[in-house]
Short mmCIF file of C-alpha atoms in Angstrom, two decimals:
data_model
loop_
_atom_site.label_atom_id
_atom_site.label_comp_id
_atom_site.label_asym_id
_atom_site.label_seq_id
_atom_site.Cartn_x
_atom_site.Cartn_y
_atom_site.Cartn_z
CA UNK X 1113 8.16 -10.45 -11.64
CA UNK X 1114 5.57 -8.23 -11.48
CA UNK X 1115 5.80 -3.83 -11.58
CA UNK X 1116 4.09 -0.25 -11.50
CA UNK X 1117 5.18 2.39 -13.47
CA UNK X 1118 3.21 5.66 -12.08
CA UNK X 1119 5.67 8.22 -15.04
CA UNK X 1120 4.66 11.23 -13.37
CA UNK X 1121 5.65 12.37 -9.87
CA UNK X 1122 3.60 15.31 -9.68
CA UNK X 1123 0.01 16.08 -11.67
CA UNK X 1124 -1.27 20.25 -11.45
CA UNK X 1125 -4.61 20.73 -12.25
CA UNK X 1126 -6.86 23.65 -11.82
CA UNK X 1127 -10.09 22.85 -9.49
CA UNK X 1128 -13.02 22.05 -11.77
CA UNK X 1129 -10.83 20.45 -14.57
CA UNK X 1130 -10.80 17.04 -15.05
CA UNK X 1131 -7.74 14.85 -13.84
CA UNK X 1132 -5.91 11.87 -14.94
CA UNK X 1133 -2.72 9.84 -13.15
CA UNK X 1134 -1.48 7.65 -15.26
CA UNK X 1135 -0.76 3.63 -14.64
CA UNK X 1136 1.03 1.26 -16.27
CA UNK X 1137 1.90 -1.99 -15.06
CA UNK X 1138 3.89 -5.39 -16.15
CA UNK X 1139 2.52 -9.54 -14.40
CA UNK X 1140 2.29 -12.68 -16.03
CA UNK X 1141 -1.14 -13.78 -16.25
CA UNK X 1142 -4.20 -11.39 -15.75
CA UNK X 1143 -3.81 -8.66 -13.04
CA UNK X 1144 -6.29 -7.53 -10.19
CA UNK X 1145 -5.55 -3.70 -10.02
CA UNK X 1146 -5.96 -0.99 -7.59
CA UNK X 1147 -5.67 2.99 -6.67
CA UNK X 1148 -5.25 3.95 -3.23
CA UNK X 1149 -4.76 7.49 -2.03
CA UNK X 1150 -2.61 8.87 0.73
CA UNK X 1151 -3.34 12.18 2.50
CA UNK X 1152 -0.34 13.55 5.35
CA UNK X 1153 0.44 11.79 7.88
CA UNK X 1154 -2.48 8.96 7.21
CA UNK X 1155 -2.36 5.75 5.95
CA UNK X 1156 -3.47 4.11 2.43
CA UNK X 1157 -7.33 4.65 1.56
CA UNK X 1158 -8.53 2.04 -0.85
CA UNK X 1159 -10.50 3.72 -3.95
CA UNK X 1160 -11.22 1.16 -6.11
CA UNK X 1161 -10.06 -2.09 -7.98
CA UNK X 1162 -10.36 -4.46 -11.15
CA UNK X 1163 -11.24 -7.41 -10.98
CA UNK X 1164 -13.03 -8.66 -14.20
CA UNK X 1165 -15.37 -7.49 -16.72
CA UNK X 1166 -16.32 -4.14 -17.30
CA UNK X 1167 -13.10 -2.26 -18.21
CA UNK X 1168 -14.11 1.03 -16.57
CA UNK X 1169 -14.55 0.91 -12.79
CA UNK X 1170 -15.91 3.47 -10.51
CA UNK X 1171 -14.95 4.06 -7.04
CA UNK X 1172 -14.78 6.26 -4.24
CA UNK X 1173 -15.06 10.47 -4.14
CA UNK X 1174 -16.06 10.25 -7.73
CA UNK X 1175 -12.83 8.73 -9.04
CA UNK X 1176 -12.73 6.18 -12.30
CA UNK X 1177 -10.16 3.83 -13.73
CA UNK X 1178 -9.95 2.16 -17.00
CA UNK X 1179 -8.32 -0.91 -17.42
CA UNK X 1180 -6.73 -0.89 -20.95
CA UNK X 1181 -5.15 -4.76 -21.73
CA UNK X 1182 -3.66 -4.08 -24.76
CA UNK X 1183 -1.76 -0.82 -23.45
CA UNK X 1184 -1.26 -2.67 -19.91
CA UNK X 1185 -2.72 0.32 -18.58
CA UNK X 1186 -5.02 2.08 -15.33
CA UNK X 1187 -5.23 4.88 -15.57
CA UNK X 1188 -7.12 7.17 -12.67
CA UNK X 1189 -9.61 10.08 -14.07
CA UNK X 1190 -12.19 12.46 -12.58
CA UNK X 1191 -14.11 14.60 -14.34
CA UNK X 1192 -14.10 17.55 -11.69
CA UNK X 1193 -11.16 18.06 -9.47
CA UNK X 1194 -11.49 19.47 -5.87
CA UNK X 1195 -9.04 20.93 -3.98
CA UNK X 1196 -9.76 18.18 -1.16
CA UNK X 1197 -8.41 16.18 -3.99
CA UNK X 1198 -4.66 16.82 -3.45
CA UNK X 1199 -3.10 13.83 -2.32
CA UNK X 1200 -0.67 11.26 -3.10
CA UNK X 1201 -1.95 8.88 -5.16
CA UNK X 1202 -0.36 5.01 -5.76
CA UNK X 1203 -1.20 2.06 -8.16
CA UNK X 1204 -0.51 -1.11 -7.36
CA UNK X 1205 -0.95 -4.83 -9.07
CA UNK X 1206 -0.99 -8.19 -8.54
CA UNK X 1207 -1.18 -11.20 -10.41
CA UNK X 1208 -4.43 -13.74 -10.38
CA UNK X 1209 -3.51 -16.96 -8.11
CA UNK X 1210 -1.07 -18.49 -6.26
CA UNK X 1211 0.93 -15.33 -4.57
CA UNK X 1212 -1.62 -12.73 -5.20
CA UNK X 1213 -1.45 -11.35 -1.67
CA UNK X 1214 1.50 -9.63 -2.80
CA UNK X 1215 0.99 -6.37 -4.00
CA UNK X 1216 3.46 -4.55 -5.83
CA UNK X 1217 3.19 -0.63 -6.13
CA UNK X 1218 4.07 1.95 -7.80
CA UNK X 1219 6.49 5.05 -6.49
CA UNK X 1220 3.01 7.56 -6.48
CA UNK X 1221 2.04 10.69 -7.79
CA UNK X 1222 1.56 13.38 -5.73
CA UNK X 1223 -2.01 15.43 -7.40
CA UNK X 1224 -2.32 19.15 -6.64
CA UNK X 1225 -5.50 20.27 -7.01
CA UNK X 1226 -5.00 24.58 -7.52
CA UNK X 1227 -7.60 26.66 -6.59
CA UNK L 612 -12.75 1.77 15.73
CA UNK L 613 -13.39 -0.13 13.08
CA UNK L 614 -10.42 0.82 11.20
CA UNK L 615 -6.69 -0.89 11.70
CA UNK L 616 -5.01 0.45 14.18
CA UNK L 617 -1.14 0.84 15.03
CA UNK L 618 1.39 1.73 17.49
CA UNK L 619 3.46 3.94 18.15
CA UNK L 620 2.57 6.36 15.88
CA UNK L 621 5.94 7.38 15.92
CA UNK L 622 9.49 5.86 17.07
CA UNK L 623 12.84 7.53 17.14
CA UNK L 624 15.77 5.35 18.23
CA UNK L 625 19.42 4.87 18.39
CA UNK L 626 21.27 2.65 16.30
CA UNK L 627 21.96 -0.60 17.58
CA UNK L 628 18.69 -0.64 19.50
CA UNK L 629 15.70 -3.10 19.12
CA UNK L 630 11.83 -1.72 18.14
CA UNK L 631 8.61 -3.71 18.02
CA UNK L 632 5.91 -2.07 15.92
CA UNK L 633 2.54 -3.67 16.75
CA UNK L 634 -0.99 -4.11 14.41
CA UNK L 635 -4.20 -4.60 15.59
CA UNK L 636 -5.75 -5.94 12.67
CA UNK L 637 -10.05 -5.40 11.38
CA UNK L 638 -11.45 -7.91 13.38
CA UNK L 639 -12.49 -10.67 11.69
CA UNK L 640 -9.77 -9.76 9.02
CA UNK L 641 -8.12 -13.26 8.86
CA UNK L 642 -5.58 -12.00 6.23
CA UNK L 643 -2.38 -9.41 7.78
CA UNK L 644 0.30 -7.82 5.50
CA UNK L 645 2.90 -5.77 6.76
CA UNK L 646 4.55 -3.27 4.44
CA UNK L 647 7.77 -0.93 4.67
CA UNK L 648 7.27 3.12 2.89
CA UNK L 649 10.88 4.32 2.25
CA UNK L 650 11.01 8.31 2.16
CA UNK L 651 9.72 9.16 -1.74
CA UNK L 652 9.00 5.21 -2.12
CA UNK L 653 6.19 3.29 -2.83
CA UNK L 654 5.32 0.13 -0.51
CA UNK L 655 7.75 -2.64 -0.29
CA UNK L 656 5.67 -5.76 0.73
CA UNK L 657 7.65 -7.95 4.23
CA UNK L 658 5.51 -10.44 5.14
CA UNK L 659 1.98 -11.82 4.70
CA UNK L 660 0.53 -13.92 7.34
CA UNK L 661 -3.50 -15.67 6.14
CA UNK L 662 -4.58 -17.58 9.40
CA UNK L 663 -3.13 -20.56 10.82
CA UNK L 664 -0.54 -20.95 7.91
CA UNK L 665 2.78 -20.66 8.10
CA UNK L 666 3.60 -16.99 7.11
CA UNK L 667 5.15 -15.95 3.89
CA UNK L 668 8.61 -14.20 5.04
CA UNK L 669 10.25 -13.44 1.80
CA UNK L 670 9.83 -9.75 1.58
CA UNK L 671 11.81 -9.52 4.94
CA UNK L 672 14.89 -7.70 4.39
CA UNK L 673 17.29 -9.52 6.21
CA UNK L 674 17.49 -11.61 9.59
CA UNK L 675 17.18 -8.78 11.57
CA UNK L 676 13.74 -8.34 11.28
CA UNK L 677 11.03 -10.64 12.26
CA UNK L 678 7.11 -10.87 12.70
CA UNK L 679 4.60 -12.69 15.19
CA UNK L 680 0.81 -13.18 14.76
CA UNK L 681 -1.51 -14.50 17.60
CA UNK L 682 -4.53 -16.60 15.87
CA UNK L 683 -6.12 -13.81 13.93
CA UNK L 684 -5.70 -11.09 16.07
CA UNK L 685 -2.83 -8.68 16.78
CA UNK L 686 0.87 -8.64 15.13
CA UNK L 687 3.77 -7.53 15.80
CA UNK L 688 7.13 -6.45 13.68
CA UNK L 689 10.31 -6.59 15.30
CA UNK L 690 13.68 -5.06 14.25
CA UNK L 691 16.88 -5.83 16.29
CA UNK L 692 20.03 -3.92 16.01
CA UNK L 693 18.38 -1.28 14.37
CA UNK L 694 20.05 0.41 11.64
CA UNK L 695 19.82 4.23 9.64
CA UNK L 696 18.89 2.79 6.47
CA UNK L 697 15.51 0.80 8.80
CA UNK L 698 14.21 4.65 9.02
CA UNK L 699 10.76 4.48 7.11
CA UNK L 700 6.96 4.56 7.80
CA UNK L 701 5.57 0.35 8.42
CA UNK L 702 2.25 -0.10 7.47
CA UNK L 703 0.17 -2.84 8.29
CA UNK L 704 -2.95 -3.77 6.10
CA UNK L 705 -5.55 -6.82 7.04
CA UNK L 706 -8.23 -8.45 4.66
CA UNK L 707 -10.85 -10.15 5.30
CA UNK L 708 -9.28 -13.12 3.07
CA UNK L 709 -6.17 -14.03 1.87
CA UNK L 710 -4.87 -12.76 -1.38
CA UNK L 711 -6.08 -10.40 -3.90
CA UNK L 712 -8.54 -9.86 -5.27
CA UNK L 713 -9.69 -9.16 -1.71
CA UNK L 714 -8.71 -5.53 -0.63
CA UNK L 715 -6.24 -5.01 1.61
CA UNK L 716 -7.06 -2.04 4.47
CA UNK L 717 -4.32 -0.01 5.39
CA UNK L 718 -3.76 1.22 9.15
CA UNK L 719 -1.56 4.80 9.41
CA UNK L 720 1.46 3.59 9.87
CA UNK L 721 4.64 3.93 12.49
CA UNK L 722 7.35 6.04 11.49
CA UNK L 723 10.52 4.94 12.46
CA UNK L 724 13.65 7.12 12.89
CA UNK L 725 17.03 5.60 13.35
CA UNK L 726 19.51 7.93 14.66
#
């Protein structure tokens, strides 16, 4: 079985300060990762994903992700945070091959970007 | 719209009664996941359906729920005898393939209230 463990349920951060949400996950095999982000009232937005390779990934609005193997971790950075910023945030895994369409994720964290 | 789209946005009914949720997938998206968002929850996958195959139904919670999908076009979920605990947001998500690592696009969601 495959999980997400997202350990905190709420991140502060002053605007301008750099952010992290932290990742951790559990699948047999190697996983494709993701971060999505979910504003009020809206659905999922897709920020980025690993694949392969290059352990640091960049996606969307200037948010990163490392993929660490050996700590089974992805975590989410910025260097900047913006108040627009303040969201909840969710990681989610799956395994390579058969059954990879199902994603499992984790509970979220909910970022608040302060002023 | 290019986006996934789904109605109603919002659904309050009485216990007892039957709902259909509907998803109108990307098009040319041949891939369509539906997902369940309990209050303070992350996703809990229901069903996956990747073209002409036969659907995977194991996320489905029990009988009571069920899912159609016409070709590669619209979807729809389907609780009967609704009951409290069925109160959550469904989302739907399409890809344009099956599986990871291809990403899954999220539409906003119905939220369902069971009185």
């Amino acid at each position: 079985a495959q999980s997400v463990a997202q350990p905190e349920d709420q991140v502060n951060v002053a605007e301008g300060n750099p952010l992290t949400v932290k990742c951790t996950y559990s699948v047999s095999g190697n996983p494709y990762l993701f971060w999505y982000v979910q504003y009020p009232n809206r659905g999922l937005q897709f920020l980025l994903k690993y694949i392969t390779g290059d352990n640091l990934v960049k996606g969307s609005y200037g948010f990163e992700a490392e993929f660490n193997k050996s700590q089974t971790s992805f975590h989410l950075k910025k260097p900047s945070a913006l108040v627009s910023d303040s969201a909840l945030y969710f990681c989610a895994v799956s395994r390579t091959g058969a059954g990879s369409y199902q994603l499992t994720f984790g509970k979220g964290t909910k970022l608040s970007v302060i002023p | 719209g290019a986006g996934v789209s789904q109605s109603p946005s919002n659904k309050v009914t009485e216990k007892g009664k039957d709902v259909e949720l509907r998803c109108d997938p990307i098009s040319g998206h041949t891939a369509l996941y539906w997902y369940r968002q309990r209050l303070g929850q992350g996703l809990e996958f229901l069903i996956y359906f990747q073209g002409n195959s036969a659907p995977d139904k194991s996320g489905l919670p029990s009988d009571r729920f069920s899912a159609e999908r016409t070709g590669e076009s619209v979807s729809t979920l389907t609780i009967q005898r609704t009951q409290q605990e069925d109160s959550a947001v469904y989302l739907c998500a399409s890809s344009l393939l099956g599986g990871a690592p291809n990403t899954q696009y999220f539409g906003p969601g119905t939220r369902l209230t069971v009185l």
